């Protein structure tokens, strides 16, 4: 059983047509899993729906607490890319290989609701990594995975790379 | 370095607007990798572009030969779903865990060119499994992976399941 | 009040993922009108769901009869492109400018369910032409309109042009 | 010959993936015309690329001047919906039925780059209205057309309606 924890991020942003702004409504994760005809045993839980630039220390603590509380040993977290590495670090300090939990963070550069989104690719990727990687905390972006302590987002290119 | 071997299948079917039929032109795999902002080290090679219902024993032998010849130890094969298991079996009999090659087959239920395609999800999934699974031959569909000798496609539901 | 008569055609073809073929389910016209935020006063009626290559003389007679019976004086017909001109001729012989009915036929080269479909453009176009053209029978394709007796589909290019 | 004057608006907004904001790059109009397999005789000119909330009196004067200067008698203007009516009024005061110019403004509630955009429908609609309406200034939205002096955008619903 895999837990998918939704925290918001670009992944789930939608165009609000009356205000002309990008905002959150519901998560697209269940629809994306249906589109991928996913039959992995997953449970989706929305913890928060925020832009990761607005994520506070308390929010990160809530994510860590939720992972601790979870009965599932495999956890996928959808997250904004801007501070994904910070949350990975917060988790990595708690969940090491002795903890028996595999946690993978992923997100998207372009909202799923846009035709050109990378979200479906990233979800398929993260869901696969979380099933086979050993206990630990990882970031899955750009078709690759990184351990929490060796990854950074390149702000110029938007690409995650080894740190 | 990962080799992506393209063999065709629903994945790559396009609508041919003059004849009103589904047909193959070029593979969509490079475009899909761009959309996924993929930075995994991949090389794409089109071996054939056929419907897997029309795949002959000679075609399967060609796929096995190509995998044997490949210098890459991690190989992802895009393939029609109808006979994906047969090709997995042909490969599985040759490439066991002593061979040092991880081969993952994937495909799609709906062509990538359709809005509702599962292709991008499956490509992200297979590309991730191929990076971390041990040597052997696998099918990656529906967000899961199966070893070549324990998988079947359910013709009623279109879902891959343990055999 | 505008009547939209649905007869099938490429417009409404969908990918049937178990058989791997293109087939008809429900018409997409209501969903397309929602997407276009259409507030024109329209009523959608599905008369048949067939490929226009399979349209018989009896089918054409049924379309003519339906247009005759209709209380609406403005009628948009969605139709396969292959024999759209034949149906336009069948209608044109009956509904001339003395009849007080404006009938516009349209269709699509690529199914609406495909990302690259021209269907939404054509529906917006035909719906506008039907509101303002004088009584008569027309084909609306490629952003233009043609009277029923001066149009042909170029089989080489798929483009409708003056005949 | 139809002139398409591009002024920006939601129509042409794109997601800028490094900043996570909506911004303008190039106009999508030529791509949309290709997708609609448009063969109407059109010429596309980008006059400005701005959000209509930021459109100044000078910008409106520039649009009026461009329409005056144009040799084409049929002009379609793509425009943000928020102040489309204001620009229609500025044009309507100059181009009445004695002027021999048919001018149609249109836009979109959702950017074309989003899967769910109404843009393609609206472009097909406006392009058709501009070909057949008599000289004057009109707004084409929601599958309908309105004369410049009898239209308003309902801010609650986002729908254009008679004023």
XYZ file of C-alpha atoms in Angstrom:
652
model
C 0.000 0.000 0.000
C 1.332 3.396 -1.062
C 0.255 6.664 0.534
C 0.100 9.706 -1.759
C 0.265 12.889 0.315
C -0.882 15.957 -1.590
C 0.536 19.325 -0.519
C -0.299 21.431 -3.597
C 2.370 22.994 -5.811
C 2.289 23.784 -9.517
C 1.022 20.237 -10.097
C -2.417 21.169 -8.884
C -2.742 24.777 -9.934
C -5.707 25.673 -12.083
C -6.694 28.658 -14.090
C -9.439 30.602 -12.373
C -11.255 32.159 -15.269
C -13.082 34.953 -13.491
C -10.006 36.374 -11.784
C -7.547 35.369 -14.488
C -5.186 33.921 -11.895
C -3.749 30.523 -11.059
C -5.247 29.013 -7.937
C -5.946 25.733 -6.201
C -9.264 23.910 -6.259
C -9.168 20.143 -5.840
C -6.133 17.963 -6.403
C -5.829 16.376 -9.852
C -4.026 13.303 -8.498
C -7.013 10.899 -8.569
C -7.841 11.942 -12.140
C -4.198 11.494 -13.130
C -4.117 8.004 -11.623
C -7.272 7.116 -13.572
C -5.712 8.419 -16.748
C -2.627 6.299 -16.095
C -4.974 3.326 -15.560
C -3.067 2.939 -12.297
C -3.692 -0.296 -10.410
C -1.012 0.108 -7.806
C -2.565 0.006 -4.362
C -2.627 3.698 -3.464
C -4.450 5.909 -1.019
C -4.579 9.678 -1.702
C -4.682 12.155 1.192
C -4.711 15.941 0.752
C -2.709 17.479 3.599
C -2.610 21.048 2.316
C -3.006 22.882 -0.994
C -0.363 25.578 -1.083
C 2.324 27.096 -3.201
C 5.609 25.737 -1.871
C 7.017 29.286 -1.672
C 4.445 29.882 1.045
C 5.224 26.718 2.960
C 6.151 27.474 6.571
C 8.215 25.532 9.067
C 4.945 24.478 10.692
C 3.719 23.121 7.361
C 6.907 21.112 6.971
C 6.538 19.813 10.512
C 2.995 18.732 9.636
C 4.311 16.802 6.635
C 6.946 15.073 8.763
C 4.320 14.246 11.398
C 1.958 12.849 8.774
C 4.703 10.594 7.408
C 5.524 9.423 10.915
C 1.881 8.671 11.676
C 1.285 6.861 8.372
C 0.985 3.101 8.502
C 2.140 2.896 4.906
C 5.873 2.334 4.472
C 5.904 3.803 0.955
C 4.916 7.455 0.694
C 4.779 9.711 -2.372
C 4.479 13.460 -1.696
C 3.335 15.915 -4.375
C 4.956 19.272 -3.697
C 5.818 22.600 -5.300
C 9.261 22.513 -6.870
C 10.541 25.771 -5.379
C 11.069 24.422 -1.864
C 10.841 20.695 -2.530
C 14.465 20.245 -1.538
C 13.874 21.979 1.815
C 11.043 19.618 2.630
C 13.159 16.680 1.508
C 15.858 17.806 3.940
C 13.329 18.141 6.784
C 12.162 14.596 6.072
C 15.637 13.216 5.426
C 16.830 14.235 8.884
C 14.087 12.115 10.415
C 13.613 9.188 8.075
C 16.888 7.468 7.429
C 17.381 3.901 6.214
C 16.800 2.553 9.718
C 13.223 3.806 9.646
C 11.785 1.428 7.089
C 10.027 4.190 5.128
C 10.589 5.056 1.487
C 9.499 8.633 0.829
C 9.596 10.175 -2.659
C 8.766 13.821 -3.406
C 7.710 14.935 -6.837
C 6.015 17.898 -8.512
C 5.633 19.604 -11.844
C 7.060 22.571 -13.690
C 3.767 23.156 -15.523
C 0.260 22.655 -14.037
C -1.430 19.398 -14.988
C -4.353 21.384 -16.395
C -2.043 22.771 -19.116
C -1.707 20.698 -22.237
C 2.070 20.680 -21.983
C 2.402 19.591 -18.351
C 5.156 17.272 -17.156
C 2.928 16.221 -14.252
C 1.703 12.874 -15.578
C 5.233 11.810 -16.466
C 6.493 12.794 -13.023
C 3.655 11.040 -11.207
C 4.313 7.813 -13.143
C 7.992 8.160 -12.378
C 7.660 8.900 -8.655
C 5.080 6.172 -8.144
C 7.497 3.665 -9.653
C 10.535 4.832 -7.715
C 8.627 4.706 -4.418
C 7.807 1.038 -5.028
C 11.370 -0.110 -5.514
C 13.792 2.243 -3.789
C 15.105 1.202 -0.363
C 14.096 3.095 2.785
C 15.100 6.751 2.660
C 13.968 10.131 1.362
C 14.209 11.011 -2.347
C 13.290 13.640 -4.898
C 12.008 12.297 -8.252
C 12.108 14.894 -11.022
C 13.205 14.991 -14.665
C 12.970 11.217 -14.974
C 15.639 10.723 -12.309
C 15.810 10.273 -8.569
C 18.086 11.945 -6.045
C 18.670 11.301 -2.353
C 17.469 14.187 -0.166
C 20.961 15.348 0.737
C 22.360 15.436 -2.794
C 19.936 17.436 -4.853
C 19.243 21.035 -5.792
C 16.928 22.837 -8.160
C 18.789 24.903 -10.698
C 16.876 28.209 -10.676
C 18.135 29.177 -14.130
C 16.979 26.051 -15.909
C 14.255 24.673 -13.641
C 16.079 21.321 -13.684
C 16.850 19.230 -10.605
C 20.475 18.170 -10.464
C 23.010 16.571 -8.125
C 24.201 18.923 -5.395
C 22.931 5.192 -20.053
C 19.481 3.827 -20.893
C 18.506 2.541 -24.335
C 14.904 3.125 -25.403
C 13.970 0.693 -28.166
C 10.854 1.739 -30.071
C 8.795 -1.009 -31.718
C 5.516 0.843 -32.313
C 2.248 -0.118 -30.653
C -0.709 2.038 -29.659
C 1.756 4.426 -28.006
C 2.821 5.784 -31.339
C -0.340 5.534 -33.409
C -1.576 8.706 -35.023
C -4.738 9.731 -36.752
C -4.221 9.957 -40.475
C -6.710 12.582 -41.476
C -7.005 11.853 -45.169
C -7.736 8.154 -44.762
C -9.494 8.458 -41.399
C -7.409 5.613 -40.001
C -4.842 5.146 -37.248
C -1.344 4.707 -38.562
C 2.308 5.143 -37.649
C 4.433 8.098 -38.647
C 7.349 8.969 -36.370
C 7.708 7.866 -32.774
C 6.495 10.321 -30.138
C 9.051 9.164 -27.580
C 11.509 12.080 -27.983
C 8.653 14.599 -27.704
C 7.341 12.787 -24.619
C 10.773 12.877 -22.995
C 10.971 16.619 -23.687
C 7.542 17.127 -22.174
C 8.650 15.187 -19.088
C 11.733 17.453 -18.964
C 13.624 14.180 -18.819
C 17.323 14.450 -17.975
C 17.999 10.776 -17.544
C 20.757 9.735 -19.918
C 18.752 8.037 -22.684
C 19.294 7.073 -26.272
C 16.217 6.397 -28.470
C 16.391 3.855 -31.294
C 13.433 2.966 -33.535
C 13.683 -0.728 -34.376
C 10.292 -1.110 -36.041
C 6.932 0.675 -36.090
C 4.269 -1.982 -36.029
C 1.077 -3.029 -34.345
C 2.019 -5.760 -31.897
C -0.734 -8.010 -33.311
C 1.332 -8.094 -36.493
C 4.600 -8.852 -34.782
C 6.163 -12.032 -36.143
C 8.604 -14.465 -34.603
C 11.285 -12.857 -36.745
C 10.412 -9.437 -35.314
C 10.742 -10.820 -31.780
C 14.063 -12.390 -32.674
C 15.179 -8.986 -33.943
C 14.258 -7.390 -30.623
C 16.154 -10.055 -28.678
C 19.161 -9.612 -30.965
C 19.074 -5.842 -30.528
C 19.040 -6.201 -26.741
C 21.935 -8.634 -26.938
C 23.928 -6.297 -29.144
C 23.230 -3.212 -27.022
C 26.044 -1.894 -24.892
C 23.520 -0.367 -22.514
C 22.630 -2.558 -19.532
C 19.292 -0.823 -18.992
C 16.795 -1.113 -21.841
C 13.235 0.196 -22.096
C 11.115 -1.194 -24.930
C 7.931 0.536 -26.134
C 5.575 -2.107 -27.472
C 1.927 -2.754 -28.344
C 0.045 -4.184 -25.380
C -1.626 -7.059 -27.231
C 1.496 -9.221 -27.495
C 3.753 -7.447 -25.008
C 3.743 -10.501 -22.766
C 4.871 -12.750 -25.632
C 7.838 -10.519 -26.335
C 8.598 -10.373 -22.616
C 8.668 -14.174 -22.575
C 10.975 -14.297 -25.621
C 13.332 -11.892 -23.839
C 12.954 -13.514 -20.436
C 14.175 -16.857 -21.727
C 17.409 -15.215 -22.816
C 18.072 -12.456 -20.301
C 17.970 -13.823 -16.801
C 19.574 -12.302 -13.713
C 22.959 -13.690 -14.688
C 22.992 -11.506 -17.799
C 23.394 -8.111 -16.177
C 20.636 -6.500 -18.275
C 17.483 -4.867 -16.936
C 14.822 -4.812 -19.649
C 11.426 -3.168 -19.106
C 8.573 -3.260 -21.651
C 5.828 -0.691 -21.633
C 3.098 0.613 -23.913
C -0.194 2.450 -23.860
C -3.879 1.685 -24.036
C -4.602 4.989 -25.796
C -2.334 6.675 -28.402
C -0.189 9.512 -27.047
C -1.729 11.837 -29.636
C -5.103 11.493 -27.872
C -5.778 13.877 -25.039
C -6.619 11.054 -22.679
C -3.561 8.866 -23.269
C -1.886 6.908 -20.486
C 1.354 6.968 -22.484
C 3.177 9.729 -20.620
C 2.411 8.131 -17.266
C 3.621 4.748 -18.502
C 6.803 6.169 -20.000
C 7.641 7.951 -16.730
C 6.906 4.758 -14.855
C 8.910 2.393 -17.076
C 11.859 4.768 -17.253
C 12.003 4.795 -13.471
C 11.640 1.054 -13.020
C 14.376 0.372 -15.553
C 16.805 2.504 -13.528
C 16.349 0.637 -10.266
C 15.155 -2.917 -10.877
C 17.765 -5.669 -10.785
C 18.765 -7.564 -13.941
C 15.835 -9.353 -15.534
C 12.910 -8.795 -17.888
C 9.789 -6.906 -16.744
C 6.518 -5.469 -17.957
C 5.617 -2.013 -16.552
C 1.938 -1.154 -16.979
C -0.819 0.335 -14.813
C 1.726 1.892 -12.455
C 3.094 -1.511 -11.500
C 5.823 -3.862 -12.662
C 5.689 -7.599 -13.276
C 8.389 -10.132 -14.007
C 8.109 -11.584 -17.535
C 6.943 -15.001 -16.352
C 4.196 -13.794 -14.029
C 2.085 -11.396 -16.034
C -0.885 -11.462 -18.379
C -3.087 -8.886 -20.047
C -6.718 -9.243 -19.084
C -8.528 -8.959 -22.435
C -11.809 -7.966 -20.804
C -10.448 -5.032 -18.826
C -7.271 -4.118 -20.672
C -5.409 -4.320 -17.355
C -2.115 -6.149 -16.793
C -2.258 -8.469 -13.801
C -0.276 -11.239 -12.106
C -0.479 -14.578 -13.951
C -33.365 28.928 -31.503
C -30.801 26.795 -33.361
C -31.168 23.047 -33.880
C -27.933 21.035 -33.906
C -28.506 17.726 -35.677
C -25.794 15.173 -34.952
C -25.154 12.490 -37.575
C -21.717 11.232 -36.468
C -18.602 11.604 -38.599
C -14.979 11.998 -37.585
C -16.090 14.755 -35.203
C -17.471 12.223 -32.773
C -15.159 9.259 -33.223
C -13.447 7.964 -30.130
C -10.641 5.556 -29.481
C -11.937 2.285 -28.155
C -9.076 1.078 -26.055
C -9.904 -2.611 -25.830
C -10.296 -3.136 -29.567
C -7.785 -0.475 -30.596
C -10.240 0.949 -33.108
C -12.080 4.221 -33.653
C -15.766 3.997 -32.873
C -18.748 6.062 -31.821
C -20.050 6.347 -28.279
C -21.910 9.531 -27.374
C -21.678 12.782 -29.279
C -19.153 15.324 -27.972
C -21.231 18.296 -29.115
C -22.691 19.228 -25.690
C -19.203 19.062 -24.102
C -17.804 21.195 -26.938
C -20.533 23.801 -26.456
C -19.729 23.905 -22.725
C -16.050 24.344 -23.487
C -16.905 27.199 -25.837
C -19.023 28.697 -23.012
C -21.730 28.819 -25.667
C -24.832 30.823 -24.733
C -26.493 30.746 -28.118
C -29.931 29.191 -27.790
C -29.278 25.683 -29.130
C -30.961 22.319 -28.942
C -28.879 19.198 -29.725
C -30.536 16.143 -31.301
C -28.635 12.970 -32.269
C -30.211 11.580 -35.429
C -27.622 8.903 -36.169
C -23.993 8.142 -35.298
C -22.365 6.878 -38.448
C -19.332 7.248 -40.636
C -20.433 9.337 -43.607
C -18.942 6.760 -45.987
C -21.645 4.407 -44.742
C -24.468 6.900 -45.111
C -27.240 5.516 -47.351
C -29.861 7.267 -49.425
C -32.353 6.406 -46.706
C -30.122 8.099 -44.112
C -29.987 11.227 -46.263
C -33.743 11.139 -46.675
C -34.050 10.948 -42.891
C -31.869 14.046 -42.516
C -33.964 15.953 -45.057
C -37.162 14.833 -43.311
C -35.797 15.907 -39.916
C -34.942 19.347 -41.267
C -38.398 19.637 -42.796
C -40.073 18.618 -39.535
C -37.942 20.951 -37.399
C -39.600 24.058 -36.043
C -36.237 25.770 -35.862
C -35.355 27.867 -38.912
C -31.607 27.653 -38.249
C -30.113 24.165 -38.358
C -26.493 23.067 -37.925
C -25.671 19.498 -38.985
C -22.510 17.715 -37.826
C -21.493 15.252 -40.509
C -18.574 13.174 -41.755
C -16.524 15.078 -44.322
C -16.343 12.308 -46.929
C -19.938 12.630 -48.130
C -20.859 15.988 -46.583
C -21.236 17.510 -50.028
C -23.678 14.768 -51.109
C -25.895 15.452 -48.116
C -25.641 19.178 -48.768
C -26.866 18.547 -52.317
C -29.766 16.409 -51.070
C -30.751 19.232 -48.718
C -30.069 21.996 -51.224
C -32.519 20.543 -53.715
C -35.251 20.855 -51.104
C -34.388 23.902 -49.049
C -33.872 26.900 -51.279
C -34.094 30.562 -50.286
C -37.894 30.447 -50.497
C -37.989 27.971 -47.612
C -36.923 30.213 -44.790
C -34.423 27.701 -43.391
C -30.706 28.263 -42.990
C -28.897 24.917 -42.855
C -25.135 24.657 -42.296
C -23.188 21.390 -42.397
C -19.844 21.032 -40.673
C -17.505 18.283 -39.516
C -13.894 17.641 -38.593
C -10.799 16.189 -40.168
C -9.540 14.916 -36.786
C -11.747 13.526 -33.976
C -12.500 15.973 -31.167
C -11.011 13.524 -28.679
C -7.584 14.032 -30.300
C -5.529 16.901 -28.991
C -5.043 18.334 -32.451
C -8.679 18.332 -33.597
C -10.132 21.070 -35.754
C -13.576 20.224 -34.375
C -13.944 23.052 -31.847
C -12.899 25.641 -34.416
C -15.373 24.250 -36.949
C -18.234 24.118 -34.460
C -17.658 27.751 -33.466
C -17.485 28.674 -37.118
C -20.614 26.796 -38.257
C -22.634 27.999 -35.275
C -21.824 31.589 -36.225
C -22.524 31.179 -39.917
C -25.887 29.558 -39.217
C -26.952 32.592 -37.192
C -26.307 35.151 -39.898
C -26.464 33.546 -43.351
C -29.702 33.944 -45.314
C -31.959 30.950 -45.969
C -30.225 28.221 -47.938
C -27.927 25.228 -47.506
C -24.213 25.674 -46.798
C -21.052 23.786 -45.936
C -18.817 25.442 -43.301
C -15.278 24.060 -43.270
C -11.746 25.501 -43.126
C -13.015 28.781 -41.682
C -15.102 29.468 -44.792
C -18.619 28.793 -46.012
C -19.794 27.508 -49.363
C -23.252 27.199 -50.877
C -24.291 23.557 -51.370
C -23.990 23.670 -55.153
C -20.508 25.192 -55.308
C -18.335 23.115 -53.049
C -16.197 19.996 -53.213
C -13.802 18.223 -50.903
C -10.349 17.938 -52.385
C -9.424 14.299 -51.670
C -5.684 14.982 -51.976
C -5.548 17.767 -49.420
C -8.651 17.201 -47.302
C -9.597 20.845 -47.914
C -13.049 22.055 -48.969
C -12.905 24.373 -51.956
C -15.151 26.056 -54.505
C -16.455 23.664 -57.172
C -8.949 39.482 -47.190
C -9.377 39.543 -43.394
C -6.980 41.304 -41.045
C -6.457 39.669 -37.638
C -5.118 42.251 -35.179
C -3.581 40.665 -32.075
C -3.579 42.740 -28.874
C -2.925 40.009 -26.295
C -5.433 39.054 -23.616
C -6.043 35.724 -21.909
C -6.127 34.129 -25.372
C -2.377 34.357 -25.661
C -1.214 33.953 -22.082
C 1.253 31.188 -21.403
C 2.606 29.559 -18.315
C 6.133 30.675 -17.644
C 7.592 27.713 -15.875
C 10.561 29.327 -14.198
C 8.593 32.134 -12.566
C 5.366 30.164 -12.170
C 3.377 33.034 -13.641
C 1.213 33.646 -16.691
C 2.894 35.811 -19.284
C 2.945 36.590 -22.972
C 5.420 35.158 -25.454
C 4.274 34.888 -29.054
C 0.667 34.917 -30.199
C -0.955 31.507 -30.699
C -3.230 32.765 -33.464
C -1.255 31.331 -36.426
C -1.048 27.927 -34.696
C -4.785 28.056 -33.974
C -5.559 28.847 -37.610
C -3.407 25.892 -38.679
C -5.238 23.641 -36.251
C -8.559 24.836 -37.642
C -7.195 24.059 -41.155
C -8.262 27.619 -41.900
C -8.203 28.583 -45.578
C -9.919 31.926 -45.236
C -7.662 34.627 -46.629
C -6.231 36.125 -43.435
C -3.280 38.250 -42.471
C -2.156 38.264 -38.804
C -0.587 41.392 -37.289
C 0.507 41.671 -33.642
C -0.149 45.226 -32.498
C 0.549 44.718 -28.797
C 0.669 41.848 -26.307
C -0.954 43.089 -23.128
C -3.487 42.242 -20.499
C -6.603 44.253 -21.327
C -6.736 45.541 -17.729
C -3.512 47.365 -18.525
C -4.730 48.808 -21.800
C -4.462 52.611 -21.819
C -6.347 55.229 -23.802
C -3.264 55.522 -25.986
C -3.374 51.781 -26.668
C -7.034 52.058 -27.681
C -6.211 55.004 -29.915
C -3.520 52.870 -31.541
C -6.056 50.126 -32.242
C -8.494 52.619 -33.782
C -5.690 54.102 -35.874
C -4.603 50.653 -37.060
C -8.160 49.826 -38.134
C -8.392 53.149 -39.950
C -5.103 52.576 -41.733
C -5.928 48.972 -42.696
C -6.780 48.314 -46.315
C -8.795 45.274 -45.265
C -12.517 45.929 -44.769
C -12.951 42.944 -42.450
C -10.972 43.052 -39.216
C -10.908 40.573 -36.327
C -9.311 41.796 -33.095
C -8.157 39.392 -30.366
C -8.446 41.155 -27.034
C -8.611 40.538 -23.281
C -12.197 40.140 -22.107
C -11.988 42.543 -19.158
C -12.007 45.724 -21.234
C -13.117 44.345 -24.590
C -16.339 46.315 -24.396
C -14.434 49.581 -23.808
C -12.363 49.014 -26.912
C -15.501 48.081 -28.844
C -17.031 51.403 -27.791
C -13.910 53.338 -28.835
C -14.104 51.645 -32.243
C -17.881 51.885 -32.509
C -17.803 55.651 -32.190
C -15.574 55.841 -35.250
C -16.623 52.957 -37.470
C -20.330 53.065 -38.106
C -22.179 51.435 -41.000
C -21.197 54.273 -43.327
C -17.551 53.313 -42.993
C -17.573 50.036 -44.896
C -15.583 48.176 -42.220
C -16.745 45.122 -40.300
C -14.784 44.825 -37.046
C -15.264 41.883 -34.654
C -13.557 41.614 -31.269
C -13.086 38.276 -29.554
C -11.035 36.745 -26.761
C -10.977 33.830 -24.369
C -11.830 33.095 -20.768
C -9.080 30.456 -20.535
C -5.645 30.675 -22.237
C -5.327 28.655 -25.444
C -2.386 26.794 -23.917
C -4.738 25.238 -21.347
C -6.479 22.046 -22.390
C -9.891 23.473 -21.548
C -9.631 26.752 -23.446
C -12.577 28.282 -25.261
C -10.141 30.111 -27.540
C -10.377 27.871 -30.612
C -14.170 27.953 -30.518
C -14.172 31.736 -30.211
C -11.659 32.214 -33.008
C -13.728 30.030 -35.349
C -16.816 31.943 -34.333
C -15.375 35.453 -34.719
C -13.716 34.620 -38.023
C -17.076 33.520 -39.381
C -19.026 36.483 -38.061
C -16.500 38.917 -39.517
C -17.029 37.435 -42.975
C -20.791 37.875 -43.062
C -21.863 40.684 -40.730
C -22.539 44.096 -42.299
C -20.248 47.060 -41.608
C -20.086 47.945 -37.922
C -18.307 46.979 -34.710
C -19.178 43.784 -32.840
C -18.146 41.592 -29.941
C -18.214 37.817 -30.601
C -18.194 35.746 -27.431
C -20.094 32.721 -26.089
C -21.091 31.654 -29.610
C -23.036 34.886 -30.128
C -22.394 38.356 -31.500
C -23.360 41.726 -30.069
C -23.186 45.223 -31.499
C -20.654 47.420 -29.687
C -23.292 49.581 -27.997
C -25.417 46.748 -26.636
C -23.060 44.424 -24.811
C -21.558 44.003 -21.378
C -19.458 41.394 -19.622
C -21.154 39.989 -16.567
C -18.373 40.010 -13.955
C -20.084 37.367 -11.818
C -20.431 34.777 -14.542
C -17.792 35.780 -17.088
C -20.500 35.698 -19.763
C -21.102 38.425 -22.357
C -24.739 39.502 -22.503
C -26.975 42.170 -23.999
C -26.673 45.533 -22.239
